[in-house]
Coordinates of C-alpha atoms in Angstrom, one line a residue:
X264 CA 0.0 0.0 0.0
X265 CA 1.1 3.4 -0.5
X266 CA 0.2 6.9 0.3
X267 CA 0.3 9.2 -1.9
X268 CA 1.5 12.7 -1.5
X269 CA 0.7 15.1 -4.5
X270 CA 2.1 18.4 -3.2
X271 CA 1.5 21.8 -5.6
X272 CA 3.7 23.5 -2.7
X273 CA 5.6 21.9 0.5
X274 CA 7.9 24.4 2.2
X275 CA 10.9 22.3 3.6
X276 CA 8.8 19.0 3.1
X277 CA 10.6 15.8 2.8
X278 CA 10.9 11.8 4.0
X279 CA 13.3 9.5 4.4
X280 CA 12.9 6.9 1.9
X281 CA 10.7 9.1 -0.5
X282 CA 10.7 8.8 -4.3
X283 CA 9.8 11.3 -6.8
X284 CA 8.2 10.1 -9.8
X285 CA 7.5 12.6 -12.9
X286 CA 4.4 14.1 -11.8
X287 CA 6.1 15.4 -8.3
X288 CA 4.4 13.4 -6.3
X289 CA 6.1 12.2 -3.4
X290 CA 5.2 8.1 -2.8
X291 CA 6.3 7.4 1.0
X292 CA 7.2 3.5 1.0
X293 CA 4.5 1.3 3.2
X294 CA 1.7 4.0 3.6
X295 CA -1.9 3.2 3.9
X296 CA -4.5 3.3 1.0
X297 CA -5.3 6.8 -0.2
X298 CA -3.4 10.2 -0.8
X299 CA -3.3 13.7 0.6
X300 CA -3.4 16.4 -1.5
X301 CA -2.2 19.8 -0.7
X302 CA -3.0 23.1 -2.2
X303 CA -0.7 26.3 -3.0
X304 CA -1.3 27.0 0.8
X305 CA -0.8 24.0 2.2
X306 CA -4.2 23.5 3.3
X307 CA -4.5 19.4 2.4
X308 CA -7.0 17.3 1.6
X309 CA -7.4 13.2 1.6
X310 CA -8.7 11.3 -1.0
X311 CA -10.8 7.8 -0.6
X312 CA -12.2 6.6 -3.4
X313 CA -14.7 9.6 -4.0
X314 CA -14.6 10.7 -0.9
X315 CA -12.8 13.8 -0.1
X316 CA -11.5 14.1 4.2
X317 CA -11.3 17.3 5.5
X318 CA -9.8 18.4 8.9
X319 CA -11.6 19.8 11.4
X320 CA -10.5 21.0 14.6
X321 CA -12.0 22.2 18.4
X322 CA -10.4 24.2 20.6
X323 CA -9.8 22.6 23.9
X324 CA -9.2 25.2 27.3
X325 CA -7.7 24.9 30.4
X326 CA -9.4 26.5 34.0
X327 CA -7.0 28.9 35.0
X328 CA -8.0 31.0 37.9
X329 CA -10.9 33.4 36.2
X330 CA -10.2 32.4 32.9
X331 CA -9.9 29.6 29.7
X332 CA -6.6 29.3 28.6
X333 CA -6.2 27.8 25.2
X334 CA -4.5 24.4 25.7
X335 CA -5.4 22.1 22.7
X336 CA -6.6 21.4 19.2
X337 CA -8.8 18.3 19.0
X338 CA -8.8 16.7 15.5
X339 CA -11.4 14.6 13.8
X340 CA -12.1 14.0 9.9
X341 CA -15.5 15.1 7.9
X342 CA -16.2 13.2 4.5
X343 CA -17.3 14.8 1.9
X344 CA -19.0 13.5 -1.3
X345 CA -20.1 15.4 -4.2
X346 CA -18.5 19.0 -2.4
X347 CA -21.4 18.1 0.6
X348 CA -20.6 16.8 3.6
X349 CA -22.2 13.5 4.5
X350 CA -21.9 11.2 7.4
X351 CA -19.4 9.6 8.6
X352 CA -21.3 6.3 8.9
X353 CA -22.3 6.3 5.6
X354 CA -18.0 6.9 4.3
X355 CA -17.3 4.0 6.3
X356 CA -19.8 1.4 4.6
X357 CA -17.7 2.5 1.7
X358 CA -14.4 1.6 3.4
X359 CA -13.4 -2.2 3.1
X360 CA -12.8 -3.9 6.5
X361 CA -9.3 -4.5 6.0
X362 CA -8.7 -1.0 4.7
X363 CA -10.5 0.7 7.5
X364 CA -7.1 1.1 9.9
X365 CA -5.2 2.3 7.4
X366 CA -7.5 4.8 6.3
X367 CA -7.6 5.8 10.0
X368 CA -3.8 5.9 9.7
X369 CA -4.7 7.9 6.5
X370 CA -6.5 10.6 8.8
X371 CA -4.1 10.8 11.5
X372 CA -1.2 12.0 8.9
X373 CA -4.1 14.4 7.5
X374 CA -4.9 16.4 10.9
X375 CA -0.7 16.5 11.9
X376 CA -0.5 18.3 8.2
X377 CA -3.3 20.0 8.6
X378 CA -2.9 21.2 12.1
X379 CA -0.3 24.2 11.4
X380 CA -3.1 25.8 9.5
X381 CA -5.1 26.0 13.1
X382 CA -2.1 26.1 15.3
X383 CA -0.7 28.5 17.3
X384 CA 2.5 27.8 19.6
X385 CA 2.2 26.0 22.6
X386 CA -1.1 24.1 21.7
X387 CA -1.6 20.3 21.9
X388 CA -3.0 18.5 19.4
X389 CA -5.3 15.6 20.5
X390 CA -5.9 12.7 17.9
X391 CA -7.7 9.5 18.2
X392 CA -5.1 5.8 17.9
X393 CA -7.7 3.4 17.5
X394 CA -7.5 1.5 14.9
X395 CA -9.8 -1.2 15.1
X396 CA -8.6 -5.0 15.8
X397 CA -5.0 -5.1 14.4
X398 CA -1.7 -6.7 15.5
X399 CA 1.0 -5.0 17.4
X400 CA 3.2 -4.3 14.9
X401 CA 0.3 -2.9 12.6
X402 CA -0.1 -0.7 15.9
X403 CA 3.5 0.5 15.8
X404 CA 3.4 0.8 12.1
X405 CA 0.9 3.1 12.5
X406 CA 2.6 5.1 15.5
X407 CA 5.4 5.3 13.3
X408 CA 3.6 7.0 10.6
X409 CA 3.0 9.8 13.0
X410 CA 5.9 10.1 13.8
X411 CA 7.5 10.6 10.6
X412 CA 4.7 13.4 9.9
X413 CA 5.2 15.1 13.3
X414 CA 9.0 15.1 11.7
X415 CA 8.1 16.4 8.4
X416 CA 6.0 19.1 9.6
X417 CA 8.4 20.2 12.8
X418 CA 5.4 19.3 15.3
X419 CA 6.8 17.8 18.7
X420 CA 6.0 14.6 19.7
X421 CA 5.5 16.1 22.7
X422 CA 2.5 18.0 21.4
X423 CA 0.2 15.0 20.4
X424 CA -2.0 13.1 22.7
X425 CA -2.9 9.9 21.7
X426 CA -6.6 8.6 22.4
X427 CA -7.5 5.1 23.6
X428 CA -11.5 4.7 24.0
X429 CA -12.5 3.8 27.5
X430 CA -14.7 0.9 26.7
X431 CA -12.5 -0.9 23.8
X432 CA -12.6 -3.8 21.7
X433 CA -12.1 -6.2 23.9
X434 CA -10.2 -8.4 21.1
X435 CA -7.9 -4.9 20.3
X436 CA -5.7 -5.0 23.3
X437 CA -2.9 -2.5 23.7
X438 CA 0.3 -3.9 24.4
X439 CA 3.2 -2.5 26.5
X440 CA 5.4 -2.5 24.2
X441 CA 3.4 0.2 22.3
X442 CA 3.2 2.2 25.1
X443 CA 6.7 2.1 26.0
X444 CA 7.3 3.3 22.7
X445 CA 4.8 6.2 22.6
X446 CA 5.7 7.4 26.4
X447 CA 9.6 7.1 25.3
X448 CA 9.2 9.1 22.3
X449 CA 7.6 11.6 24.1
X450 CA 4.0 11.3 23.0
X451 CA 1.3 11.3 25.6
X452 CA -2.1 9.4 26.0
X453 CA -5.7 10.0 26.9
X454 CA -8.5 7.6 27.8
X455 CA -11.7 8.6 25.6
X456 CA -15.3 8.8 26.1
X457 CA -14.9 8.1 30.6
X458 CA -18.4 7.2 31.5
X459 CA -19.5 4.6 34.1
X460 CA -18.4 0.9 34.4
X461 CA -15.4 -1.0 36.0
X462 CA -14.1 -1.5 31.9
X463 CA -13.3 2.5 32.0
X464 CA -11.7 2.6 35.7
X465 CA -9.6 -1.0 34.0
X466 CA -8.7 1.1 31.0
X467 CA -6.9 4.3 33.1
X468 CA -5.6 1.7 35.4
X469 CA -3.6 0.1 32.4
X470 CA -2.9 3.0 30.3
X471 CA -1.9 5.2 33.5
X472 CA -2.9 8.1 30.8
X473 CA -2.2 11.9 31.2
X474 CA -5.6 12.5 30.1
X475 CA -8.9 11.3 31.4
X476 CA -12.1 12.7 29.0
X477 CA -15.2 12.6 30.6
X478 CA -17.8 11.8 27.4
X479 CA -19.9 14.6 26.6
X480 CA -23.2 12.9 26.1
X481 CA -22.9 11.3 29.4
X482 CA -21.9 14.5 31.2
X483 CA -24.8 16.3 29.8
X484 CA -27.1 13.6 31.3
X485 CA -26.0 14.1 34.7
X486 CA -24.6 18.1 35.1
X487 CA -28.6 18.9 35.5
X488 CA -28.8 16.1 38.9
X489 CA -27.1 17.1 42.0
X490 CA -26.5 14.2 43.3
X491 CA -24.7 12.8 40.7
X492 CA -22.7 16.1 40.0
X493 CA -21.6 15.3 43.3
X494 CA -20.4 11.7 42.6
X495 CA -19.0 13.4 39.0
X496 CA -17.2 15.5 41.6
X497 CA -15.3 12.3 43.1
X498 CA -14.8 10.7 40.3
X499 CA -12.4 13.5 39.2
X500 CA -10.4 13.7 42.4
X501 CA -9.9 10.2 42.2
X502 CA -8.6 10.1 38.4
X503 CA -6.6 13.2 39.3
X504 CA -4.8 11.4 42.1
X505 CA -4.4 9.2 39.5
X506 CA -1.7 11.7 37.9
X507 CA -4.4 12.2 35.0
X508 CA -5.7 15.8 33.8
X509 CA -9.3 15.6 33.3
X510 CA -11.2 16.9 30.5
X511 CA -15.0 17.4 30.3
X512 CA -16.3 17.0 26.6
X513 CA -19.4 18.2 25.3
X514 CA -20.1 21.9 27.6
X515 CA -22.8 23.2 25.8
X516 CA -24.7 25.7 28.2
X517 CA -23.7 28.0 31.0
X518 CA -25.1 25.2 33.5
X519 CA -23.1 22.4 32.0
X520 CA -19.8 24.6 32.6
X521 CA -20.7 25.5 35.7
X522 CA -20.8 21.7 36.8
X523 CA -17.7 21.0 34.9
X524 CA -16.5 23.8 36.9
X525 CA -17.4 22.5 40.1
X526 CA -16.4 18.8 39.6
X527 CA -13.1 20.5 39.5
X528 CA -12.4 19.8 36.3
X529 CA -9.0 20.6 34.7
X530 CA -9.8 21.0 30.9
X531 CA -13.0 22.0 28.9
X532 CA -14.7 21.4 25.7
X533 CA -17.6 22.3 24.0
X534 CA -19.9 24.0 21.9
X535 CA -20.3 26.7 24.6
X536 CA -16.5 27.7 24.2
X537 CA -15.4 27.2 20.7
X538 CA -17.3 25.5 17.9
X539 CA -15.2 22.7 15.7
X540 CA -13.8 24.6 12.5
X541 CA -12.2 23.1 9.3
X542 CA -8.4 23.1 9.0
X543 CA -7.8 27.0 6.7
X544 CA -10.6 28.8 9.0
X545 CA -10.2 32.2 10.4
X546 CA -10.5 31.5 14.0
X547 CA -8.9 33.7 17.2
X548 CA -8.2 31.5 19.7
X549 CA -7.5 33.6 23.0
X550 CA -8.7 33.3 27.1
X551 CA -12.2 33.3 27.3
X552 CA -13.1 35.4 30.6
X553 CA -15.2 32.9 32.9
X554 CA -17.6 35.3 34.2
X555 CA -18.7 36.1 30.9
X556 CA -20.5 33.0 30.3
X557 CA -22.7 33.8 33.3
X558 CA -23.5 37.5 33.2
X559 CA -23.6 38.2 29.5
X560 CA -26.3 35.4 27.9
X561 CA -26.6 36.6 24.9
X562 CA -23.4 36.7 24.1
X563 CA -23.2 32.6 24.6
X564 CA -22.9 30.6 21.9
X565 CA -25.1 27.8 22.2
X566 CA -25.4 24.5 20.3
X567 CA -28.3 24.3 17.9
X568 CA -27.6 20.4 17.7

């Protein structure tokens, strides 16, 4: 398999190992299915089949003191068919089983190219790993990969937190060796989508990840019941004595950030804050004042969804 890089402009862009064949395009040995294209800016965009995958990206803040602190970028990729966007569900029926990780691996390299165009210095950049029931060295083949591109593009591999779902395959075990590798490196992890069940407490156990993310869905269902804010509450103390940050997906509403707030949580997300953008979008990412999300209401953003 091979990926496929058809650049009009790279500025200092290069691979071990490339070749060049007449067109200019750059064909990087072992890559997945698929190619990413970039335009005269840079801006790039991958190719399935006809599908077209374009980067989007959502802020992700910090609580410090009376304010959000810009902390992260967290990446995920929106099909297109046509020039419309369409689901994601429906791009994956089109994917082949066995081509599914690597067009995950396909995405990964997408939002580390991509992520310059959203980037400012200092921010994280927070991508998913799973890739579905595969072997270990798959797993590092894929790890690799981003490596390579955080090389290529002069991103840190410090910068880039890794995701692991809470409740995963229980066939797609992570082994230590890949862990070893990423924590050695110097890329961190996250455990994904933290709701209830021993599986997720399991999951943080193993991983011992920097990040814990609460799920959004499941935070929205509780933030309006006191009682369980409370036990939301204790919950994070215990992952944070953990050694994990925690992040709260999914704040929509002055309410919901108000319990994130008070479950003491370290890192927010959420409609509320910052809407996802695609990768090339004019978008000022600053601190966001706390006390404005309380005593100015029409100035809140609120999801429509």
């Amino acid at each position: 398999m091979t990926l496929r890089l058809r650049l009009l402009r790279v500025q200092g862009a290069h691979l071990a190992g490339a070749e060049r064949d007449v067109m200019g395009a750059v064909t990087v040995p072992g890559a997945p299915a698929g190619s990413i294209i970039a335009d005269e800016i840079g801006l790039e965009t991958g190719f399935h089949g006809a599908y077209r995958l374009k980067s989007f990206y959502q802020p992700v803040f910090r609580v410090s003191g009376e304010s959000l602190e810009p902390e992260a970028l967290d990446a995920c990729a929106k099909p297109m068919l046509d020039g419309r966007p369409v689901e994601t569900e429906m791009f994956l029926l089109s994917v082949a089983p066995e081509r599914e990780r690597q067009v995950r691996t396909l995405c990964s390299l997408l939002h580390i190219g991509n992520c310059h165009q959203m980037r400012e210095d200092g921010l994280s950049l927070h991508l998913g790993f799973e890739t579905g029931r595969q072997s270990d060295a798959d797993a590092m083949s894929h790890l690799a990969f981003m490596l390579a591109r955080l090389a290529q593009t002069g991103v840190a591999p410090q910068a880039l937190v890794c995701g692991f779902r809470a409740a995963p395959d229980p066939l797609a075990e992570v082994s230590e060796r890949l862990l070893e590798t990423m924590r050695s490196s110097g890329v961190r992890l996250s455990v994904d989508g933290f709701g209830p069940g021993q599986s997720a407490l399991e999951r943080v156990e193993k991983l011992r990840p920097e990040i814990v993310k609460i799920d959004g869905g499941w935070f929205r269902r509780i933030a309006p019941v006191a009682p369980a804010r409370r036990l939301l509450a204790k919950l994070v103390e215990g992952l944070k004595r953990q050694g994990a940050s925690v992040l709260v997906k999914g704040v929509e509403t002055p309410p919901q950030l108000e319990a994130a707030l008070d479950a003491g949580a370290d890192l927010v997300q959420g409609d509320l804050l910052a809407r996802r953008a695609m990768a090339g979008s004019v978008q000022e990412l600053g601190p966001l004042e706390i006390d404005r999300f309380f005593r100015d209401p029409e100035k809140v953003v609120v999801s429509l969804r």
